[in-house]
Coordinates of N, CA and C in Angstrom, one line a residue:
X1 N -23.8 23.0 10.7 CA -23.8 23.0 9.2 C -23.3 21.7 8.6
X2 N -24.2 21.2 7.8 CA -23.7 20.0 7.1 C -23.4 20.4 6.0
X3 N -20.9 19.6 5.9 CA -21.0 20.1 4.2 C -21.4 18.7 3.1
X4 N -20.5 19.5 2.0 CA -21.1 18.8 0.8 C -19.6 17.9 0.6
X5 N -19.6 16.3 0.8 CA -18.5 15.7 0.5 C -18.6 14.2 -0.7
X6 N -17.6 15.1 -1.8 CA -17.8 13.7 -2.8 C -16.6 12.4 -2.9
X7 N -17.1 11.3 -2.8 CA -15.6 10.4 -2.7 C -16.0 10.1 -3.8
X8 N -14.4 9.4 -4.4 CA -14.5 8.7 -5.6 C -13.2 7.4 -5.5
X9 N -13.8 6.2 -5.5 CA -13.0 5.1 -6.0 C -12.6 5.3 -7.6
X10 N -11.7 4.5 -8.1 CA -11.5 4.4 -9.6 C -10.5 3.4 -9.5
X11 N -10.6 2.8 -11.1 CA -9.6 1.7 -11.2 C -8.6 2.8 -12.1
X12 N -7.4 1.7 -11.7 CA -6.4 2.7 -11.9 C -6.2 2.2 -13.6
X13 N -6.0 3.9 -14.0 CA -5.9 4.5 -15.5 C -7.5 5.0 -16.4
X14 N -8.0 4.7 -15.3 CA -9.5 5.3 -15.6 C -9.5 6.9 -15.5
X15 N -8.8 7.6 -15.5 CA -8.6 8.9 -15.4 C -9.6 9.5 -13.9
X16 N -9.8 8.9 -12.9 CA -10.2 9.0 -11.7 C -9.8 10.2 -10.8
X17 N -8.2 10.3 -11.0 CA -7.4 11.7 -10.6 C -7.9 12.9 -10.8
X18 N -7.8 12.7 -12.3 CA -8.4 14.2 -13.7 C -9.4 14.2 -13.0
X19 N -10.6 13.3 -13.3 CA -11.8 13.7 -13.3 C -12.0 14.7 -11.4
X20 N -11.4 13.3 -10.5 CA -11.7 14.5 -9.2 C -11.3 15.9 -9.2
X21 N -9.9 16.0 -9.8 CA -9.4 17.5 -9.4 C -9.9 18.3 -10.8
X22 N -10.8 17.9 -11.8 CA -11.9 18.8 -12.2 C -13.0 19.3 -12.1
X23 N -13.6 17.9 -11.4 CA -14.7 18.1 -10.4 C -14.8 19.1 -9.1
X24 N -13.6 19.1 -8.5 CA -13.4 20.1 -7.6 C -13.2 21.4 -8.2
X25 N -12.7 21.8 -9.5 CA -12.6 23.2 -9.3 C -13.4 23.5 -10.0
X26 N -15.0 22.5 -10.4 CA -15.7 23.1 -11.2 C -16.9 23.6 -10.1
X27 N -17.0 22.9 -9.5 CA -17.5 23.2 -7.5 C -17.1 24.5 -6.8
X28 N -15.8 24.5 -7.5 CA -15.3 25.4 -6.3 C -15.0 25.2 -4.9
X29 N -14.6 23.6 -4.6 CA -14.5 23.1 -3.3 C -12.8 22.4 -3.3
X30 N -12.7 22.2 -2.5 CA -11.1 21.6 -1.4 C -11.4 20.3 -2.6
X31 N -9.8 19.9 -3.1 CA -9.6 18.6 -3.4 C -8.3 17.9 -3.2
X32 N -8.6 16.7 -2.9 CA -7.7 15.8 -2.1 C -7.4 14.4 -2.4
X33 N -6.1 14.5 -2.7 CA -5.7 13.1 -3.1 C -4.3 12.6 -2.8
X34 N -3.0 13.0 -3.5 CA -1.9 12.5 -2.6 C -1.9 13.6 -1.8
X35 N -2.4 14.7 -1.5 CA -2.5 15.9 -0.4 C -2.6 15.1 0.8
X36 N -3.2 13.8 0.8 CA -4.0 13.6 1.9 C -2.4 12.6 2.7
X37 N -1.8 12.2 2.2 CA -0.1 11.6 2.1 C 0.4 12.6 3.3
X38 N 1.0 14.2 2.1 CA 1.9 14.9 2.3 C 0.8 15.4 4.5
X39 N -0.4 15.6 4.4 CA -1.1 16.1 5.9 C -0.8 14.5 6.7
X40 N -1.0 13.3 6.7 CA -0.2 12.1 7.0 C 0.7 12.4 7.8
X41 N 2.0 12.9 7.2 CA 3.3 13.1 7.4 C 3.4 14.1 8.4
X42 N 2.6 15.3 7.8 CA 2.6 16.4 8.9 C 2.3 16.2 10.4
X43 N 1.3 15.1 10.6 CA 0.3 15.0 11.5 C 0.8 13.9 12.6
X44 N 1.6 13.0 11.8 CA 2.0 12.0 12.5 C 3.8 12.3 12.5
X45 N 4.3 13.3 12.1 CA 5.7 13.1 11.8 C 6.5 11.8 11.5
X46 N 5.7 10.9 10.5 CA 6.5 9.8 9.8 C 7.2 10.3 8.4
X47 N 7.7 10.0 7.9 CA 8.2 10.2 7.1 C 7.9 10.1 5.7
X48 N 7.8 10.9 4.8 CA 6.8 11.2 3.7 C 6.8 10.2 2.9
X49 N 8.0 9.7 2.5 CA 8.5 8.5 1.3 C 8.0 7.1 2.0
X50 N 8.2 7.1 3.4 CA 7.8 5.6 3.9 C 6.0 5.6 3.9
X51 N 5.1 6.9 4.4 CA 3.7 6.9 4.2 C 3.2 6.9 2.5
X52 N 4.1 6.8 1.5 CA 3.9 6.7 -0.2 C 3.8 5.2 -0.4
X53 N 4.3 4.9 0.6 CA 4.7 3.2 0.4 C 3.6 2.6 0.6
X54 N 3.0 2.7 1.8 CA 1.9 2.2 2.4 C 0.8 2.7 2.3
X55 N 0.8 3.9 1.4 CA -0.5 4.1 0.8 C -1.5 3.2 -0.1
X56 N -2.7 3.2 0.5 CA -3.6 2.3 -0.5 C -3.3 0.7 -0.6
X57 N -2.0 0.5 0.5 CA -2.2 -0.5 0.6 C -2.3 -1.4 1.6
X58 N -2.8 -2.8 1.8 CA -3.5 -2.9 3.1 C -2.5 -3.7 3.7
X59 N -2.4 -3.8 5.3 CA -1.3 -4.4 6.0 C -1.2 -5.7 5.7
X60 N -0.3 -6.7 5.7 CA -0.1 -8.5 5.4 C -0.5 -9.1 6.9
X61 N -1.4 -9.6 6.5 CA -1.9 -10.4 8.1 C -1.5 -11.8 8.5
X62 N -0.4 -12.2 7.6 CA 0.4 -13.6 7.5 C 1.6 -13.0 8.1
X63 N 2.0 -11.7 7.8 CA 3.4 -11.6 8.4 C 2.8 -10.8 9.7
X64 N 1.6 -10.7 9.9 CA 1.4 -9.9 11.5 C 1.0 -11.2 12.0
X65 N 0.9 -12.2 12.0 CA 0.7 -13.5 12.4 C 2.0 -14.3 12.8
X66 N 3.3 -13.8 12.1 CA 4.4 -14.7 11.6 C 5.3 -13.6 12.9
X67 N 5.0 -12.8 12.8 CA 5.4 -11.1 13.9 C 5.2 -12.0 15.4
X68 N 4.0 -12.5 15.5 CA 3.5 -12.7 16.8 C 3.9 -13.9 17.3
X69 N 3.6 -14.6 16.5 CA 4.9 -16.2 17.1 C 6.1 -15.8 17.1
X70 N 6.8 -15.1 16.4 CA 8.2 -15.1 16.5 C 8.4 -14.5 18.1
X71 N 7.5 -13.1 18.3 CA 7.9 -12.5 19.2 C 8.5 -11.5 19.8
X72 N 9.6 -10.9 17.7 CA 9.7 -9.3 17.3 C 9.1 -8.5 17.2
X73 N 9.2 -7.6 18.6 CA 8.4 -6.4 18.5 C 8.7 -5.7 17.6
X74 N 9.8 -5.3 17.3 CA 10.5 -4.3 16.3 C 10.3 -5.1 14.2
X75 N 10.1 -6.5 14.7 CA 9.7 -6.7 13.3 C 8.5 -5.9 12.9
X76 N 7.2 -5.7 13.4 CA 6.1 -5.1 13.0 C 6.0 -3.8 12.7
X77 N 7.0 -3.1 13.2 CA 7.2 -1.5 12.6 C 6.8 -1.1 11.2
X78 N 7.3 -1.9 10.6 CA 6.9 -1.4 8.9 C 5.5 -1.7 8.5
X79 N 5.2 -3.1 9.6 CA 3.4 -3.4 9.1 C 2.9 -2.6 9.7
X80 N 3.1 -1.9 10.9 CA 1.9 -1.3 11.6 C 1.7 -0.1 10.4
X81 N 2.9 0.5 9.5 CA 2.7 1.6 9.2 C 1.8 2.1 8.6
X82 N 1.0 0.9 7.6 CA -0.3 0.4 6.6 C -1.2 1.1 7.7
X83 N -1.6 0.1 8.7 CA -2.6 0.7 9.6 C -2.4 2.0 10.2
X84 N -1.4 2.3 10.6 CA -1.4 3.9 11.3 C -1.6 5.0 10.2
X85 N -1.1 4.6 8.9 CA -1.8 5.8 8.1 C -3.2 5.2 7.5
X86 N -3.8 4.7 7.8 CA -5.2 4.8 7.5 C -5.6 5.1 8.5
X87 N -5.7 4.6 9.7 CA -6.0 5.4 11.0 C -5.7 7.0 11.2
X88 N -4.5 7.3 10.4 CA -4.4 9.0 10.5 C -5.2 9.4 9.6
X89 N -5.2 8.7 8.2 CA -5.8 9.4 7.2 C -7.4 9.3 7.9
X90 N -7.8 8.4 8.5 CA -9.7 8.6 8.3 C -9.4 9.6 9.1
X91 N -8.9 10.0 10.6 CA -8.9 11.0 11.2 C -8.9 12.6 10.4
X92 N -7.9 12.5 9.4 CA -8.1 13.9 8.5 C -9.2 14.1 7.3
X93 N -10.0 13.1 7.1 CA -10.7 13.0 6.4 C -12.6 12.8 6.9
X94 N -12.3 12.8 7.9 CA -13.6 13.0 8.7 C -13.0 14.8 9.2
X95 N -12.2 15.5 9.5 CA -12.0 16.2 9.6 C -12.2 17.5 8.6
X96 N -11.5 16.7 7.8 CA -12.1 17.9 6.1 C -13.6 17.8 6.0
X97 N -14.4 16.4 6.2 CA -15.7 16.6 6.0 C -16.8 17.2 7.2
X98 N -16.1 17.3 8.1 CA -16.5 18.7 9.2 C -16.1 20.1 9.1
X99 N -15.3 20.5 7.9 CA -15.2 21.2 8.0 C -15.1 21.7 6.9
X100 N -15.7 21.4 5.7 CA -15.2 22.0 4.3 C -15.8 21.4 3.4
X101 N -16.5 21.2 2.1 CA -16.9 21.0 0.8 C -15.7 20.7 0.3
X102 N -15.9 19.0 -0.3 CA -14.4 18.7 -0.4 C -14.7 17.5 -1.5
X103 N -13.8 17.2 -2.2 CA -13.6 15.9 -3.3 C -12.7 15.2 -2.9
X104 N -12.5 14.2 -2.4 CA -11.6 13.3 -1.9 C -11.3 11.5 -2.7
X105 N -10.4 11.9 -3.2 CA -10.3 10.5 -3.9 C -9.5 8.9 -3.6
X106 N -9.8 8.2 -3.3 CA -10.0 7.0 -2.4 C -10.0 7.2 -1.3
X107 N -8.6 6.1 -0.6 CA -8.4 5.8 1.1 C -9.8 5.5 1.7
X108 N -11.0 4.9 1.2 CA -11.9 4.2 1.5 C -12.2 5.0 2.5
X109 N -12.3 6.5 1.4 CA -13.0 7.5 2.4 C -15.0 7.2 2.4
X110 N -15.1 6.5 1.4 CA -16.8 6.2 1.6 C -17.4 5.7 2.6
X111 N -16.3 4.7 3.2 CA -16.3 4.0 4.4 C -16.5 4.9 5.7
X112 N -15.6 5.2 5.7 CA -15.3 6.4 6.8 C -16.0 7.2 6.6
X113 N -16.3 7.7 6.4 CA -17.6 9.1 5.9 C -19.3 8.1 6.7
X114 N -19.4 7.0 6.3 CA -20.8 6.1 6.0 C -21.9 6.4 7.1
X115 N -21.0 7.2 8.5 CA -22.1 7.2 9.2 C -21.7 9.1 10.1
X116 N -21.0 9.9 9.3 CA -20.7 10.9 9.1 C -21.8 12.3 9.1
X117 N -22.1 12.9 10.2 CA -23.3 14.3 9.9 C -22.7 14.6 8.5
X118 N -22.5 14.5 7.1 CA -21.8 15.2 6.0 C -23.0 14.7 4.5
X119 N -22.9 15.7 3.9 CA -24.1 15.3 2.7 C -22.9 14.8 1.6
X120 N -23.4 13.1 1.6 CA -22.1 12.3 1.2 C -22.5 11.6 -0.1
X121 N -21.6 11.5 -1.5 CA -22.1 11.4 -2.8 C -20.6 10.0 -2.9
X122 N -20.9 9.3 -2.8 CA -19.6 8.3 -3.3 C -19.9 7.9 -4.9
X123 N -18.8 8.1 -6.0 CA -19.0 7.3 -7.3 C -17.7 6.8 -7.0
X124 N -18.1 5.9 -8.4 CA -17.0 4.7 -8.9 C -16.8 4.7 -10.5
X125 N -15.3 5.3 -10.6 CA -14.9 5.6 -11.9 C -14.6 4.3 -12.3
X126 N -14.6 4.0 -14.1 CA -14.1 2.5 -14.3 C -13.9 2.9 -16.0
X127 N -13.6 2.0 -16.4 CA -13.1 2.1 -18.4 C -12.7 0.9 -18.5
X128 N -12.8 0.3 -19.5 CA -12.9 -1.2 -20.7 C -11.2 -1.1 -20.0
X129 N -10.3 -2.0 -20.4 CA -8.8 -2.3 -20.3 C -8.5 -1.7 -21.3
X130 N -8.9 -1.6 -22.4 CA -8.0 -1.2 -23.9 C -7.9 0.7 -23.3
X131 N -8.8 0.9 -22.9 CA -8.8 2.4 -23.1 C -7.7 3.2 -21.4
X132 N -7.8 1.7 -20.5 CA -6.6 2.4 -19.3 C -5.5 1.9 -20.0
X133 N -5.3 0.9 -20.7 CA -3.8 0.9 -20.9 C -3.6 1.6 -22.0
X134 N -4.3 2.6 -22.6 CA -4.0 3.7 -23.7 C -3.4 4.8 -23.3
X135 N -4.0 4.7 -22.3 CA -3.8 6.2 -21.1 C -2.8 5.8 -20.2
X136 N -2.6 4.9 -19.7 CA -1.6 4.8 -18.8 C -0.3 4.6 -19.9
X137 N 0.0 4.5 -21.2 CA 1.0 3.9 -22.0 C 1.3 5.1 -22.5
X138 N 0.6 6.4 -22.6 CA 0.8 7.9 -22.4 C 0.9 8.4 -22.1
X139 N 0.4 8.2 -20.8 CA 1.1 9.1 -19.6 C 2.5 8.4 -18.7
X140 N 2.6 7.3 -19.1 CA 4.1 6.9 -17.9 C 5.0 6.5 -19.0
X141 N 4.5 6.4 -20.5 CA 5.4 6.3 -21.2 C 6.3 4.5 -21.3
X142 N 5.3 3.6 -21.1 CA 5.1 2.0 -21.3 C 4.9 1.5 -22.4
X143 N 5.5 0.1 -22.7 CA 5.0 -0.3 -23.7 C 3.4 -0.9 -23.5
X144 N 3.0 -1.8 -24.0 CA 1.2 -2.1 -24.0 C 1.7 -3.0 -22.9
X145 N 2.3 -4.5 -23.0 CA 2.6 -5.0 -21.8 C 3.1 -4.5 -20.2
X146 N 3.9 -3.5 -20.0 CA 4.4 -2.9 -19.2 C 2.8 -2.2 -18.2
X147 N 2.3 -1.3 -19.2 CA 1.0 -0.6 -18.9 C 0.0 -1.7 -18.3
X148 N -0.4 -2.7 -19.1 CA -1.3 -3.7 -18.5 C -0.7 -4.3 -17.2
X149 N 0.2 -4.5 -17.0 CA 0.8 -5.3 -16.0 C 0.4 -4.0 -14.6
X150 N 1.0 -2.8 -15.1 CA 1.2 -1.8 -13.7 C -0.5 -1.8 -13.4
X151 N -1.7 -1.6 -14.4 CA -3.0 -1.4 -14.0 C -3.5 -3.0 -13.0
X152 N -2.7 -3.7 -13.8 CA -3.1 -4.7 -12.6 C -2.8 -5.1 -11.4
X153 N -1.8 -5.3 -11.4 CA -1.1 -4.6 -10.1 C -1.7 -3.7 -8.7
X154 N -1.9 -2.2 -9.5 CA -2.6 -1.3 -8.7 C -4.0 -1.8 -8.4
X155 N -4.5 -2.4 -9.3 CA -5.9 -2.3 -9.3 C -6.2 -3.4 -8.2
X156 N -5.1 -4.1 -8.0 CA -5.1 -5.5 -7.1 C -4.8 -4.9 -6.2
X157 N -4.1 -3.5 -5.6 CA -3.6 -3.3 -4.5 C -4.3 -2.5 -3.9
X158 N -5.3 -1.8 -4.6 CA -6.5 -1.0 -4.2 C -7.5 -2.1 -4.1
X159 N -7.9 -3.1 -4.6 CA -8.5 -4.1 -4.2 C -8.7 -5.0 -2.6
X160 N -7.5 -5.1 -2.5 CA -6.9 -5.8 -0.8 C -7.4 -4.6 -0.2
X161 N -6.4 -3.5 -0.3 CA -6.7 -2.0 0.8 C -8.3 -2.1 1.1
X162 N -9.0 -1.7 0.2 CA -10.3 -1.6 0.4 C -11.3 -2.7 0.6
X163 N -10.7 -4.4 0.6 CA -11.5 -4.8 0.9 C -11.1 -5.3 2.4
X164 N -9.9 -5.0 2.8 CA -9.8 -5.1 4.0 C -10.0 -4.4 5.0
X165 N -9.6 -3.2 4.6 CA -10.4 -1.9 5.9 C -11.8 -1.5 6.1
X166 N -12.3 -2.1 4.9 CA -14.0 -2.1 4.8 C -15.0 -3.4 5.6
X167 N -14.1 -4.3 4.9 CA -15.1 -5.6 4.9 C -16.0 -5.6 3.8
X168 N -15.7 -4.4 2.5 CA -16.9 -4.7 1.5 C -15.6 -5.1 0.4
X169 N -16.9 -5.5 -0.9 CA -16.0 -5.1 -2.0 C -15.4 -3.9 -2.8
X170 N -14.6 -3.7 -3.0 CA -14.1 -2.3 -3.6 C -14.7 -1.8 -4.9
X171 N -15.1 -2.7 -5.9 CA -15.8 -2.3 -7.2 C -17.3 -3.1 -7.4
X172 N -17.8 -3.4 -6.0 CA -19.2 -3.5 -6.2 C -20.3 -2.1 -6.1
X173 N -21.0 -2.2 -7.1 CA -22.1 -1.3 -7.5 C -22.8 -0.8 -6.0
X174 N -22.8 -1.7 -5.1 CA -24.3 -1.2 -3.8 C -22.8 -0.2 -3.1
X175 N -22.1 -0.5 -3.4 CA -21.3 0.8 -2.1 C -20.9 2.3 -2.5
X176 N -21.5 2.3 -4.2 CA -21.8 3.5 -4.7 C -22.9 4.0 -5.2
X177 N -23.0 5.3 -4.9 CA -24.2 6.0 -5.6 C -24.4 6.3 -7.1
X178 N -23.0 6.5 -7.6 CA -23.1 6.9 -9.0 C -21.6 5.8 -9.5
X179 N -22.1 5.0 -10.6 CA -20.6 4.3 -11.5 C -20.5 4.9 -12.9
X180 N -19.4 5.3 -12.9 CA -19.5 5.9 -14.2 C -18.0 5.3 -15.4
X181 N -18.5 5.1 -16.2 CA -17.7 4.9 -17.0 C -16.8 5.9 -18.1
X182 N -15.6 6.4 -17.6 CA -15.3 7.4 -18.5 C -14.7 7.4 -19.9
X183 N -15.0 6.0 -19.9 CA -14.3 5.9 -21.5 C -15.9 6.4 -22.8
X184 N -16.5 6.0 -21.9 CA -17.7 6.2 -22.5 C -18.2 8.1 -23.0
X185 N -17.8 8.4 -22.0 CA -18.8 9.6 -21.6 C -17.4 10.6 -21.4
X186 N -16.3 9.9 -21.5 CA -14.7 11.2 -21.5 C -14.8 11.8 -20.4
X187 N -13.2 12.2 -20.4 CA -13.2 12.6 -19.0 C -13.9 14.0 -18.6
X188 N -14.1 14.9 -19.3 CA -15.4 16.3 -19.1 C -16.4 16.0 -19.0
X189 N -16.7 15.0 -19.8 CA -18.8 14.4 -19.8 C -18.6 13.8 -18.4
X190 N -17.7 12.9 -18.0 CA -17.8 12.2 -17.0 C -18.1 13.0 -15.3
X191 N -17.2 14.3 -15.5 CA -17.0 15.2 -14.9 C -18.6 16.1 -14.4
X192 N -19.0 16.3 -16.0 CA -20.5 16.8 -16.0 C -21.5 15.9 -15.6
X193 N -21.1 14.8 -15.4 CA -22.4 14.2 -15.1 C -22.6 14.2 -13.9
X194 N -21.4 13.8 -13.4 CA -21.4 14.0 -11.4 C -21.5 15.6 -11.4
X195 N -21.1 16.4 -11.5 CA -21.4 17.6 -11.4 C -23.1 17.7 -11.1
X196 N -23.6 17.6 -12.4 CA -25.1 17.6 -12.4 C -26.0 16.9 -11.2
X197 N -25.4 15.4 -11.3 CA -25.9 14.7 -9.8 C -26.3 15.5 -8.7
X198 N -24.7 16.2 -8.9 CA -24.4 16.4 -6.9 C -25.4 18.3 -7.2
X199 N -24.9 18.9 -8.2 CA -26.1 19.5 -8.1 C -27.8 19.6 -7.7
X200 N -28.5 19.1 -8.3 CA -29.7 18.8 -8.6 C -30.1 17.7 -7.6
X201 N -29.3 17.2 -6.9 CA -29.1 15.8 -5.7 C -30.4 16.5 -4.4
X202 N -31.2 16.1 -4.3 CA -32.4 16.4 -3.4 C -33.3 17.7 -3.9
X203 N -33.2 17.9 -4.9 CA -34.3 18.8 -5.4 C -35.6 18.6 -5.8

């Protein structure tokens, strides 16, 4: 049995979160996002706060270069951690998609999925800047500066992650099926429209 697995990239303050964990319970399927952290921890017994850290973001290959001349084995512990939780996470995430109807949002699960028995829908959520730092200055409670700075930031650190464990770009159009803009279309229209897709998707 092949299931039904949707990924979604998003730049951060695009409401990318909302939209997956609405999308999933409008489905009625498994949804996954820092869940996919807290099963990390479980699976590897690292430690939850140190795998938050190295979430989403990709290992420094100047200091695993800098590691290797020197000649400290024990320097590399904290880099390897980058790589061992994405190495755990694709392991649990090819796993959900053998075994469950699921919404999964990032960790360059599109990648990992790409050559997967799983009926696979990847979008890419995105919004103008004025409208994530509206939303991000509301929900963390920032001034406009503060908010722009953090969206960039993340958006740079999801950037590296995914263009390093891929080899692709992270917000180019060919590595998704559907891009959607939720400033446009709000975060329920945005919700319905992928809904609709993944419905009506091979009929």
């Amino acid at each position: 049995m092949s299931y039904k697995v949707i990924t979604i990239g998003r730049q951060f303050g695009s409401g990318g979160h909302i939209v997956g964990e609405r999308l999933a319970e409008k489905l009625g399927w498994a949804y996954y996002d820092r869940k996919l952290i807290e099963l990390a921890a479980e699976k590897s017994g690292m430690s939850h706060s140190v795998l938050c850290e190295a979430d989403e973001k990709a290992a420094n290959p100047w200091l695993y270069a800098a590691m290797s001349q020197s000649g400290q084995a024990n320097f590399g512990v904290n880099l390897c951690t980058n790589d061992a939780l994405f190495n755990i996470q694709s392991e649990i995430i090819k796993n959900i998609a053998d075994t469950e109807n699921a919404v999964i949002v990032g960790r360059c699960s599109d990648y990992i999925l790409r050559n997967r028995d799983v009926d696979l829908t990847n979008v890419f959520i995105y919004a103008p800047m004025e409208a994530r730092i509206k939303r991000t200055m509301e929900r963390d409670g920032l001034t406009e500066a503060e908010a722009a700075a953090k969206i960039k930031r993340h958006d740079k650190q999801r950037r590296l992650y995914y263009d390093f464990y891929t080899d692709r770009k992270w917000s180019s159009h060919v590595n998704y099926d559907i891009t959607v803009n939720s400033e446009t279309f709000g975060l329920d229209g945005t919700v319905d429209l992928i809904y609709g897709a993944v419905v009506n998707k091979n009929k």
